[in-house]
Structures are given as structure tokens and as C-alpha cells.
């Protein structure tokens, strides 16, 4: 018997640490060479979503990072139940790129659940995002996690939140 | 004229309501405008209906949508009429329908043809590839063994395949709807595989094809082929081991159609939970049933049967080659034998179907070709010959022919030297004359040389007599080229005669069967002489009739003398005189000696050698008594004395 599965896209600007963020947490992963050849690589991650031991399997489409989606990239996003939006906290402009990508997705595929990862929290000295900005994001209903691919901080929690949201929607639908 | 504006229904009803209390007026109006009023009401009714229709057109789409959303009733209600409409339209106005379908029919047909050609080309390529590899050669042998055309065999072998993994993937999300594996140990995360397949689909489509309809259908990976069959909402991806036939795609397509038919709406509504697709795994498992499996058992048996076949082939080959080798050896031995046989010329020697066929020329005097073959151990059934007759001029054959034709006596020898036939030895004159005439008719003989041939003459007979030391009483004569020995001779000489003849040159056939042992003749003669008696009258007169007896006796005695001459024997004949008892003793004694002497004189007179004969009187007189003429006689006694002085005569 197959459990619940959901397609999740992993999007964000170039070099924000998308791939390294999830790689440590996934169960199964294709070679990264796919990213450079096909422009996408697939990882899977099974997440336990509540006490009743319900599980959801995330099929994570790691889409090669660019500031803007090409048609191909957009096709990769098609059919996603949600997405992980990744920005680099040490480069303010990547947050703008992330929201730009979000807008593109919403324009093409409608509104989908997502969580925002503000990555590279371990690089404190070059951190560019103030607490106020982060609070502002949260206040606007954006599930925001300050993460570190290096230490693994908050990555699990962010993925879990998205998984729970998707599980609710899948079971509820 | 100013046109009268048409009053609306509201206006008319308003005026009617306003005039209601005036019944008189109504009646008047009824009278004045009765007909027009009715027409007006009818018009108002029609306008109302038309307005109703307008509102139905507005609400109809919504009504249909509403009905469709509630359940399948609308579809069921519309299905029959729509089907009938289409069917009627196709029947009555086919052109319209075909025009409408034209834009889709062309591409569909072209696509079908293209797919068929591609599958055909694929199989053709495989057939060509396979025909030039070791595997191809092995298949050729197997096809030959099985008695099927090579092309058929290749197709049969290359169509071995099996579907090992099947994935049903939701098209827009790449989520795995269901999967089925032949081998329970799946090799990767199915969900990831499903997503990646979808990603690659997208990648290929966007990178290369750039068409909405274009999509990845086949991926080849060594012995594996990935086939993707596309439906409107999902894709069926099958990993196939081996080379699948074109027909498999049709089967997979049918499976996918069935899945769409049964689960179409569920697939569209799929959001990740597989519970909404009950029974789908069975549908997918059917895909795995497609395919053919190689027969493992037969594979295992094959090496043994191949070894047996190989050994059989090897045996047949060895037998065939050995047969060929032995046959060629026999043929070459036969060729040598014939070429060294005079009178045979070989013009052709070949082998057909294990038989030797020899052709050539043969002198009638030469050995038979079959005999030579038999001598070399070639079975009669294996040998066929066709030899034409001819005369060979080889010396050996000419000599054989001369012997057959001239029939020379044993004393004659023939020799061929070039075209000269030399005749030497001894023969009769008659034979020589005849031989001379015949020899000239012989082919190849240019000259007959008789210079060394001698005749059988007296000198030759004397030569033979001397050479064999023939006794005097042996006669030699030649008759028809046969030498005859006749007469009497000592047995020892007769026994030694063949050796004596063999030592002589050019001897003809000899016959000495007429020779007799001289000793036994002598004994026989002696027995005729010994004991013979010659009778007298009372005095010295021969009894009447005794003259003839004396004459025979004389002849025999002469012969005896003759026969003992030269013999190691000497004959002694004693004539013994007798008297009877009458008369006086003195008188009788005188008579006895006289009677013997008288006979002796008489025999000598008849030619008997006196030295042979001696006389004697009987030693004592008989008792005096009566006259007895039987006692008045002379008895002849014979003795044969050999070299030792013994008497060997056997009376």
C-alpha cells in the first residue's frame, strides 16, 4: 500500500544553498550531475507528520537555481503541491529573487503552500537581514525559517511544517 | 403621416385595468374591437413565450453544468441522441464529417505509418546485425537445424522480452500513481524514479522537440528498453528487458486506455493519496504479464545436443574424408597397376558416388581390368570399367599372341625383338612351314627369323640316343614333334631317362610309356624255353610234327641270345637226352647223348649260336621195362648266370 506523496519544488536564486540544504535530510537522492544536465534532480524524504505516525513522502524537485524561471523550469514546477523557497541571508537580493520566483509560480500554477528558508545563518558576520524584516515576513503569513545548511539548523523543522500542511490538504481533499 | 407608436404590453394592460369599471364601454369596445382585441391578446401571448425562450438560452448552459455536476444522468440522457445525430450525419452527409475530421486524420495516419516503418526498420537492422556476428552464425546453424528461414528465426529470437517494471505516473505532477515490479526488489525509490522520468520528459520536450504533442516514447539502455505510453492524464512507463515487438506498444496502449476509462476522474483528482485508486495495481500488474520468456530448460540442454551434433558431424566428416582418401589411394594404386600392365591403356579414371569408373583400351591378350581391381582389394560393386579392344605392340603381348597363334612345340622358343619374331630350337619341318605362314599375319611382326631353328633328323636322334645312352633294343622316333622311346631296357635306365633328357637342349615333348623292363621280358622268354621237350621215335628219328616245335624253339633261343647280349647276364642252355627202359643200358646211354647232339646240331643249323648250347645225357637209365614213347625225348634246361655266378632264372 502506497502512502501519501506530494511533489515539492525547491526553488531559489543561484548559490543560495538549495541543494546542500536538503541533501543532508533526504532519504534518497539522484546524482547532482542531473542538475547541470537536465536542470533538475529528484530527492525523496519521508516525514512523520503527527503522533498517529502518519507519513507523507515528499518528492523534492531540486530545480537549478536562476534568478528567473525559464519555461522549462516552470514546467518542472507544474504539479507541485507546495514548494520550498530558499534565499541567502547574506545576500539581500536573493530574497527579492525568491519572491519574484514565488510570484512567477503563483501566476502560472496558482497559490500553493510554501515555506521560506533564509539560509546560511552560520555566517553571522555577513548576515544582511534584520530581525524586523524577518518579523515582517512572518507577520505577512510567510512561514519563514532561518536555516543553516552547514549546521542543519531549522531545516528539518521547515520541511516538517510544509509536510504537515501538505498532508492535511492531501488527507482533507 | 406620423406613425403610431406600438404600445407595450404594460401599457395595454394598464389601459385595460383603467377601463375595467366601465362595463358598458367594454361591451361597446367588444362590439367595436372584438376581433382586434383577440388578435392583440394572441400577439401578447406569443411575445411572452418568446421572452421566456430568451431567458432559457441564458440559463441552459448553467442548467447543463448543474445537471452534469449532480451525476451521470445528463450524460446518459444525451448519449443516445448525440450518437444518433452523429450516425445520421455520417450516413447522410459524410463529406461534412470527413472535412471536420480531416485535420486530425492525416497526422494520425501518418503517425501510424511512421511507427510501423520504424518498428520494421528496427527489426531489419537487428536481422542484419545478427547475421554477421558469432551469435548470428550460431542462429544460422540453429535455424538450419530447426528448418525455419533465418529471418523468421531472428525475429523469433529477438522478440524475447519481458516487462520488468511498470510505472503509472500522473502527467502534470510526475507523482507515482501506481507501480508494479516483476522482481520484488525494486532498484530505486519508485517515487524518485517516477519524478525523474517526468523531469526528463519535460527536459527533452522543451530542449529538443518544442511541440506540445512531442514526447519521449522510447529510451534504450543496453538490453533494456524504456517505453513510455502517454495518455491524457497519466503516462505508463515500462522497463522492458529484451527487444519488445511493436505489438507490445499497442497492448500497453490498450491497458492505459482501460485505466483511463476506469480511473480517469480519480487520476485527475489525485493529490498524493493512493487510497483513491483501488484495484489500479492489478491493472498495472497485467502489463507485466506481457512478454515472452526464454525457455531455460531448453537452453541447458542445448550444449549436450550441440556436442552430440558436433560429434556426429565430425564423425560423418571423418568417415567422408577417410572414404575419399581410401578411394583416392585405391584409384592411384589402380592407375599404377594398369600402367605397368602390358596391353592396358588407361584413358580415364574417376570416382562417382563412391564408385571407381575406369575407361581405356585393352588388348585381348592382356589381363582383365576387373582382375587387377580385385587384386587391389577393390570390391566388385565399387568398380565399373569400359575398355575398348586394341592390339598392343608391346613385346610381351606380341609374344603371348605368337604362342597362341603358332602353338610351338616345347622344343621351340620364341622371342620378340622390335618387329622381329625369332624362332629357335628344334621342330619338324611341317611345323616350321606352317608357323612361317601364320607369323606373317600377326600384327606388328615385320620379320620372322628361323635361322636358329633346327629340324628333328637322324643326326639329332643319334645325338639323343648317345646323350641318353639308350640300350640297343630301344628305338627312338619323332612323330608330330613328339619324341617316342620304345622297346626294352633295364628298369634302372628307364627310371633315369627323364633326368638324362632334361640335360639335353631343345627337347620336344617326350613319350616313353612304351618302354618295358628287359629283365622281365627275359624271364618270360626263359620260362617259354625252360622245360620244353622234343620227342623222338624209337631211335634217332624226330617224332612226326616236332620240326615246327624245334623251329619255334630256335627262334626263342636266338631271341634269348640277342637279349642277353650286352646284359650283365649270360644264358646257358643245356639239352638233356632221355630214353625209355626198353633196350640195353649201353644202347640207351648212346641214344641219350646222341639224341641231345642231334637237337643241338639241328638248332645250330637254324641259326642258334653253338656257344649257347651244351649237351648232356640223363645221368642214369630208367628201370628196364616196357616201351614208353613219352620218355624218348630231349629236355631243355636254362640257367641265367649273373656277374657273381649265381643263377637268377626264376622258372
Short mmCIF file of N, CA and C in Angstrom, two decimals, chain A residues 27-158:
data_model
loop_
_atom_site.label_atom_id
_atom_site.label_comp_id
_atom_site.label_asym_id
_atom_site.label_seq_id
_atom_site.Cartn_x
_atom_site.Cartn_y
_atom_site.Cartn_z
N UNK A 27 16.08 10.95 2.06
CA UNK A 27 16.30 9.51 2.16
C UNK A 27 16.97 8.97 0.91
N UNK A 28 16.60 9.56 -0.18
CA UNK A 28 17.10 9.01 -1.44
C UNK A 28 17.37 10.16 -2.39
N UNK A 29 18.45 10.07 -3.13
CA UNK A 29 18.81 11.22 -3.94
C UNK A 29 19.47 10.76 -5.23
N UNK A 30 19.15 11.43 -6.30
CA UNK A 30 19.85 11.20 -7.57
C UNK A 30 21.12 12.02 -7.58
N UNK A 31 22.02 11.68 -8.48
CA UNK A 31 23.29 12.38 -8.57
C UNK A 31 23.07 13.86 -8.89
N UNK A 32 23.96 14.70 -8.36
CA UNK A 32 23.83 16.14 -8.61
C UNK A 32 24.14 16.50 -10.05
N UNK A 33 24.72 15.56 -10.77
CA UNK A 33 25.04 15.86 -12.17
C UNK A 33 23.76 16.12 -12.98
N UNK A 34 22.64 15.61 -12.45
CA UNK A 34 21.37 15.87 -13.14
C UNK A 34 21.08 17.36 -13.19
N UNK A 35 21.50 18.03 -12.12
CA UNK A 35 21.20 19.47 -12.05
C UNK A 35 21.80 20.22 -13.23
N UNK A 36 23.04 19.84 -13.52
CA UNK A 36 23.72 20.55 -14.61
C UNK A 36 23.29 20.05 -15.97
N UNK A 37 22.87 18.77 -16.06
CA UNK A 37 22.50 18.24 -17.38
C UNK A 37 21.03 18.49 -17.68
N UNK A 38 20.19 18.01 -16.81
CA UNK A 38 18.75 18.10 -17.07
C UNK A 38 18.16 19.38 -16.48
N UNK A 39 18.85 19.92 -15.45
CA UNK A 39 18.34 21.12 -14.82
C UNK A 39 17.47 20.84 -13.62
N UNK A 40 17.35 19.57 -13.28
CA UNK A 40 16.56 19.22 -12.11
C UNK A 40 17.11 17.92 -11.55
N UNK A 41 17.01 17.76 -10.22
CA UNK A 41 17.33 16.45 -9.65
C UNK A 41 16.29 16.16 -8.60
N UNK A 42 16.06 14.89 -8.40
CA UNK A 42 14.96 14.49 -7.54
C UNK A 42 15.49 13.89 -6.25
N UNK A 43 14.97 14.36 -5.13
CA UNK A 43 15.25 13.75 -3.84
C UNK A 43 13.91 13.34 -3.24
N UNK A 44 13.97 12.35 -2.35
CA UNK A 44 12.72 11.99 -1.66
C UNK A 44 12.95 12.02 -0.16
N UNK A 45 11.92 12.37 0.54
CA UNK A 45 12.02 12.44 2.00
C UNK A 45 10.68 12.06 2.60
N UNK A 46 10.74 11.06 3.48
CA UNK A 46 9.51 10.66 4.15
C UNK A 46 9.47 11.32 5.52
N UNK A 47 8.35 11.98 5.79
CA UNK A 47 8.24 12.76 7.02
C UNK A 47 7.07 12.24 7.85
N UNK A 48 7.33 12.04 9.15
CA UNK A 48 6.24 11.67 10.08
C UNK A 48 5.56 12.96 10.51
N UNK A 49 4.24 13.04 10.29
CA UNK A 49 3.58 14.33 10.44
C UNK A 49 2.79 14.49 11.72
N UNK A 50 2.44 13.42 12.42
CA UNK A 50 1.74 13.63 13.70
C UNK A 50 1.96 12.41 14.59
N UNK A 51 1.32 12.44 15.78
CA UNK A 51 1.54 11.37 16.76
C UNK A 51 1.01 10.03 16.26
N UNK A 52 0.01 10.07 15.43
CA UNK A 52 -0.58 8.81 14.95
C UNK A 52 0.32 8.14 13.92
N UNK A 53 1.52 8.66 13.81
CA UNK A 53 2.52 8.07 12.94
C UNK A 53 2.12 8.14 11.47
N UNK A 54 1.33 9.15 11.09
CA UNK A 54 1.02 9.34 9.69
C UNK A 54 2.25 9.84 8.98
N UNK A 55 2.39 9.42 7.75
CA UNK A 55 3.59 9.79 6.99
C UNK A 55 3.21 10.42 5.67
N UNK A 56 4.08 11.26 5.21
CA UNK A 56 3.92 11.80 3.85
C UNK A 56 5.29 11.74 3.20
N UNK A 57 5.28 11.35 1.96
CA UNK A 57 6.55 11.26 1.25
C UNK A 57 6.66 12.46 0.33
N UNK A 58 7.73 13.21 0.54
CA UNK A 58 7.93 14.39 -0.30
C UNK A 58 8.83 14.03 -1.47
N UNK A 59 8.37 14.34 -2.66
CA UNK A 59 9.20 14.16 -3.83
C UNK A 59 9.75 15.55 -4.14
N UNK A 60 11.00 15.77 -3.77
CA UNK A 60 11.55 17.13 -3.83
C UNK A 60 12.25 17.34 -5.16
N UNK A 61 11.73 18.26 -5.94
CA UNK A 61 12.34 18.60 -7.24
C UNK A 61 13.28 19.77 -7.02
N UNK A 62 14.54 19.45 -7.06
CA UNK A 62 15.56 20.48 -6.85
C UNK A 62 15.86 21.11 -8.21
N UNK A 63 15.33 22.31 -8.41
CA UNK A 63 15.41 22.93 -9.73
C UNK A 63 16.59 23.89 -9.77
N UNK A 64 17.43 23.74 -10.80
CA UNK A 64 18.68 24.53 -10.89
C UNK A 64 18.39 26.00 -10.70
N UNK A 65 19.18 26.63 -9.83
CA UNK A 65 18.87 27.98 -9.42
C UNK A 65 19.23 29.05 -10.43
N UNK A 66 18.27 29.86 -10.70
CA UNK A 66 18.50 31.05 -11.53
C UNK A 66 17.62 32.14 -10.95
N UNK A 67 17.89 33.35 -11.28
CA UNK A 67 17.11 34.46 -10.75
C UNK A 67 15.67 34.38 -11.23
N UNK A 68 15.50 33.77 -12.43
CA UNK A 68 14.19 33.78 -13.05
C UNK A 68 13.96 32.42 -13.71
N UNK A 69 12.70 31.98 -13.68
CA UNK A 69 12.38 30.68 -14.28
C UNK A 69 12.29 30.76 -15.79
N UNK A 70 12.89 29.78 -16.44
CA UNK A 70 12.61 29.60 -17.87
C UNK A 70 11.32 28.80 -17.98
N UNK A 71 10.90 28.60 -19.22
CA UNK A 71 9.67 27.80 -19.43
C UNK A 71 9.87 26.39 -18.90
N UNK A 72 11.08 25.88 -19.16
CA UNK A 72 11.37 24.52 -18.71
C UNK A 72 11.27 24.44 -17.20
N UNK A 73 11.89 25.39 -16.53
CA UNK A 73 11.85 25.37 -15.07
C UNK A 73 10.41 25.41 -14.59
N UNK A 74 9.61 26.19 -15.25
CA UNK A 74 8.22 26.33 -14.83
C UNK A 74 7.47 25.02 -15.04
N UNK A 75 7.84 24.34 -16.12
CA UNK A 75 7.23 23.04 -16.35
C UNK A 75 7.61 22.05 -15.24
N UNK A 76 8.84 22.20 -14.73
CA UNK A 76 9.25 21.33 -13.64
C UNK A 76 8.41 21.56 -12.40
N UNK A 77 8.00 22.80 -12.21
CA UNK A 77 7.21 23.13 -11.02
C UNK A 77 5.77 22.61 -11.15
N UNK A 78 5.34 22.46 -12.37
CA UNK A 78 3.95 22.07 -12.60
C UNK A 78 3.61 20.80 -11.83
N UNK A 79 2.46 20.80 -11.22
CA UNK A 79 2.00 19.63 -10.48
C UNK A 79 2.51 19.60 -9.04
N UNK A 80 3.27 20.63 -8.64
CA UNK A 80 3.77 20.63 -7.25
C UNK A 80 2.62 20.92 -6.30
N UNK A 81 2.72 20.25 -5.12
CA UNK A 81 1.71 20.54 -4.09
C UNK A 81 2.15 21.72 -3.24
N UNK A 82 3.45 21.94 -3.22
CA UNK A 82 3.97 23.06 -2.45
C UNK A 82 5.42 23.27 -2.83
N UNK A 83 6.06 24.22 -2.20
CA UNK A 83 7.46 24.43 -2.53
C UNK A 83 8.24 25.01 -1.38
N UNK A 84 9.55 24.80 -1.47
CA UNK A 84 10.48 25.36 -0.51
C UNK A 84 11.18 26.51 -1.21
N UNK A 85 11.03 27.68 -0.65
CA UNK A 85 11.61 28.87 -1.26
C UNK A 85 12.88 29.20 -0.46
N UNK A 86 14.01 29.23 -1.15
CA UNK A 86 15.27 29.40 -0.42
C UNK A 86 15.93 30.72 -0.82
N UNK A 87 16.36 31.47 0.18
CA UNK A 87 17.12 32.70 -0.07
C UNK A 87 18.38 32.67 0.79
N UNK A 88 19.37 33.45 0.38
CA UNK A 88 20.64 33.51 1.11
C UNK A 88 20.60 34.74 2.01
N UNK A 89 20.65 34.51 3.35
CA UNK A 89 20.54 35.61 4.30
C UNK A 89 21.71 36.57 4.22
N UNK A 90 22.76 36.16 3.57
CA UNK A 90 23.93 37.05 3.47
C UNK A 90 23.87 37.87 2.19
N UNK A 91 22.86 37.61 1.38
CA UNK A 91 22.71 38.42 0.16
C UNK A 91 21.25 38.84 0.07
N UNK A 92 21.00 40.02 0.36
CA UNK A 92 19.65 40.55 0.45
C UNK A 92 18.89 40.35 -0.86
N UNK A 93 19.61 40.50 -1.98
CA UNK A 93 18.92 40.45 -3.28
C UNK A 93 18.33 39.07 -3.57
N UNK A 94 18.88 38.03 -2.92
CA UNK A 94 18.32 36.70 -3.20
C UNK A 94 16.92 36.56 -2.62
N UNK A 95 16.60 37.34 -1.60
CA UNK A 95 15.24 37.32 -1.05
C UNK A 95 14.26 37.90 -2.06
N UNK A 96 14.71 38.93 -2.73
CA UNK A 96 13.87 39.51 -3.77
C UNK A 96 13.66 38.51 -4.90
N UNK A 97 14.75 37.85 -5.27
CA UNK A 97 14.64 36.83 -6.32
C UNK A 97 13.64 35.75 -5.90
N UNK A 98 13.72 35.36 -4.61
CA UNK A 98 12.83 34.31 -4.12
C UNK A 98 11.39 34.74 -4.28
N UNK A 99 11.08 35.95 -3.88
CA UNK A 99 9.69 36.41 -4.01
C UNK A 99 9.29 36.58 -5.47
N UNK A 100 10.26 36.92 -6.28
CA UNK A 100 9.97 37.02 -7.70
C UNK A 100 9.59 35.64 -8.26
N UNK A 101 10.34 34.62 -7.82
CA UNK A 101 10.03 33.24 -8.23
C UNK A 101 8.65 32.83 -7.71
N UNK A 102 8.39 33.22 -6.45
CA UNK A 102 7.07 32.89 -5.88
C UNK A 102 5.97 33.50 -6.73
N UNK A 103 6.17 34.74 -7.13
CA UNK A 103 5.14 35.40 -7.94
C UNK A 103 4.95 34.68 -9.27
N UNK A 104 6.09 34.28 -9.85
CA UNK A 104 6.01 33.53 -11.13
C UNK A 104 5.19 32.25 -10.97
N UNK A 105 5.48 31.53 -9.89
CA UNK A 105 4.77 30.27 -9.64
C UNK A 105 3.28 30.54 -9.44
N UNK A 106 2.99 31.53 -8.65
CA UNK A 106 1.58 31.80 -8.36
C UNK A 106 0.84 32.24 -9.61
N UNK A 107 1.58 32.93 -10.46
CA UNK A 107 0.98 33.39 -11.71
C UNK A 107 0.63 32.20 -12.62
N UNK A 108 1.51 31.23 -12.66
CA UNK A 108 1.31 30.10 -13.57
C UNK A 108 0.47 28.99 -12.94
N UNK A 109 0.75 28.68 -11.67
CA UNK A 109 0.13 27.49 -11.09
C UNK A 109 -0.83 27.80 -9.94
N UNK A 110 -1.03 29.05 -9.69
CA UNK A 110 -1.94 29.39 -8.62
C UNK A 110 -1.23 29.37 -7.27
N UNK A 111 -1.98 29.67 -6.24
CA UNK A 111 -1.39 29.77 -4.91
C UNK A 111 -1.14 28.38 -4.34
N UNK A 112 0.12 28.18 -3.88
CA UNK A 112 0.50 26.88 -3.32
C UNK A 112 1.17 27.13 -1.97
N UNK A 113 1.05 26.15 -1.05
CA UNK A 113 1.74 26.32 0.22
C UNK A 113 3.25 26.32 0.03
N UNK A 114 3.94 27.13 0.83
CA UNK A 114 5.39 27.14 0.76
C UNK A 114 5.97 27.56 2.08
N UNK A 115 7.25 27.23 2.28
CA UNK A 115 7.97 27.79 3.43
C UNK A 115 9.21 28.47 2.89
N UNK A 116 9.62 29.50 3.56
CA UNK A 116 10.78 30.27 3.12
C UNK A 116 11.97 29.94 4.02
N UNK A 117 13.06 29.55 3.41
CA UNK A 117 14.30 29.31 4.16
C UNK A 117 15.22 30.48 3.92
N UNK A 118 15.62 31.12 5.03
CA UNK A 118 16.67 32.15 4.92
C UNK A 118 17.95 31.45 5.35
N UNK A 119 18.76 31.13 4.40
CA UNK A 119 19.84 30.19 4.61
C UNK A 119 21.15 30.89 4.98
N UNK A 120 22.11 30.06 5.38
CA UNK A 120 23.48 30.49 5.75
C UNK A 120 23.50 31.29 7.04
N UNK A 121 22.67 30.85 8.01
CA UNK A 121 22.62 31.57 9.29
C UNK A 121 23.94 31.42 10.04
N UNK A 122 24.75 30.48 9.63
CA UNK A 122 26.05 30.31 10.30
C UNK A 122 27.03 31.43 9.96
N UNK A 123 26.75 32.13 8.89
CA UNK A 123 27.65 33.23 8.50
C UNK A 123 27.11 34.54 9.13
N UNK A 124 27.29 34.64 10.44
CA UNK A 124 26.66 35.74 11.17
C UNK A 124 27.19 37.10 10.75
N UNK A 125 28.51 37.15 10.49
CA UNK A 125 29.12 38.46 10.24
C UNK A 125 28.64 39.06 8.94
N UNK A 126 28.22 38.22 7.94
CA UNK A 126 27.78 38.79 6.68
C UNK A 126 26.25 38.82 6.55
N UNK A 127 25.59 38.51 7.66
CA UNK A 127 24.12 38.44 7.64
C UNK A 127 23.53 39.79 7.32
N UNK A 128 22.59 39.85 6.38
CA UNK A 128 22.09 41.15 5.94
C UNK A 128 20.64 41.41 6.32
N UNK A 129 19.96 40.40 6.86
CA UNK A 129 18.53 40.56 7.13
C UNK A 129 18.30 40.85 8.62
N UNK A 130 17.66 41.95 8.85
CA UNK A 130 17.41 42.32 10.25
C UNK A 130 16.23 41.53 10.80
N UNK A 131 16.14 41.45 12.12
CA UNK A 131 15.01 40.78 12.78
C UNK A 131 13.69 41.36 12.33
N UNK A 132 13.72 42.70 12.09
CA UNK A 132 12.48 43.38 11.70
C UNK A 132 11.98 42.86 10.37
N UNK A 133 12.87 42.67 9.46
CA UNK A 133 12.47 42.15 8.15
C UNK A 133 11.84 40.77 8.31
N UNK A 134 12.51 39.95 9.12
CA UNK A 134 12.03 38.57 9.30
C UNK A 134 10.67 38.57 9.98
N UNK A 135 10.54 39.42 11.00
CA UNK A 135 9.24 39.50 11.69
C UNK A 135 8.17 39.98 10.73
N UNK A 136 8.56 40.94 9.88
CA UNK A 136 7.61 41.45 8.88
C UNK A 136 7.12 40.35 7.96
N UNK A 137 8.06 39.50 7.57
CA UNK A 137 7.67 38.38 6.69
C UNK A 137 6.67 37.47 7.40
N UNK A 138 7.00 37.14 8.64
CA UNK A 138 6.14 36.24 9.41
C UNK A 138 4.78 36.88 9.63
N UNK A 139 4.82 38.18 9.87
CA UNK A 139 3.55 38.89 10.10
C UNK A 139 2.68 38.85 8.86
N UNK A 140 3.32 38.75 7.68
CA UNK A 140 2.56 38.67 6.44
C UNK A 140 2.16 37.23 6.08
N UNK A 141 2.35 36.33 7.06
CA UNK A 141 1.89 34.94 6.84
C UNK A 141 2.87 34.09 6.09
N UNK A 142 4.10 34.56 5.95
CA UNK A 142 5.08 33.72 5.27
C UNK A 142 5.79 32.88 6.33
N UNK A 143 5.69 31.56 6.19
CA UNK A 143 6.38 30.67 7.14
C UNK A 143 7.87 30.77 6.86
N UNK A 144 8.57 31.43 7.75
CA UNK A 144 9.97 31.76 7.50
C UNK A 144 10.85 31.03 8.49
N UNK A 145 11.91 30.39 7.98
CA UNK A 145 12.85 29.69 8.84
C UNK A 145 14.24 30.19 8.53
N UNK A 146 14.98 30.53 9.58
CA UNK A 146 16.38 30.92 9.41
C UNK A 146 17.18 29.64 9.55
N UNK A 147 17.80 29.25 8.48
CA UNK A 147 18.40 27.90 8.43
C UNK A 147 19.89 27.98 8.15
N UNK A 148 20.51 26.86 8.41
CA UNK A 148 21.91 26.72 8.03
C UNK A 148 22.12 25.33 7.43
N UNK A 149 22.52 25.31 6.19
CA UNK A 149 22.79 24.02 5.54
C UNK A 149 24.00 23.39 6.21
N UNK A 150 24.87 24.26 6.74
CA UNK A 150 26.10 23.76 7.33
C UNK A 150 25.83 23.03 8.65
N UNK A 151 25.01 23.67 9.54
CA UNK A 151 24.74 23.08 10.85
C UNK A 151 23.45 22.28 10.84
N UNK A 152 22.60 22.51 9.86
CA UNK A 152 21.32 21.79 9.81
C UNK A 152 20.24 22.49 10.61
N UNK A 153 20.53 23.65 11.16
CA UNK A 153 19.55 24.35 11.99
C UNK A 153 18.26 24.62 11.24
N UNK A 154 17.13 24.24 11.85
CA UNK A 154 15.79 24.60 11.36
C UNK A 154 15.37 23.97 10.03
N UNK A 155 16.26 23.31 9.36
CA UNK A 155 15.88 22.73 8.06
C UNK A 155 14.79 21.69 8.26
N UNK A 156 15.06 20.80 9.22
CA UNK A 156 14.09 19.74 9.50
C UNK A 156 12.73 20.33 9.85
N UNK A 157 12.75 21.34 10.72
CA UNK A 157 11.51 21.94 11.18
C UNK A 157 10.73 22.56 10.02
N UNK A 158 11.45 23.25 9.14
CA UNK A 158 10.80 23.89 7.99
C UNK A 158 10.18 22.86 7.06
#
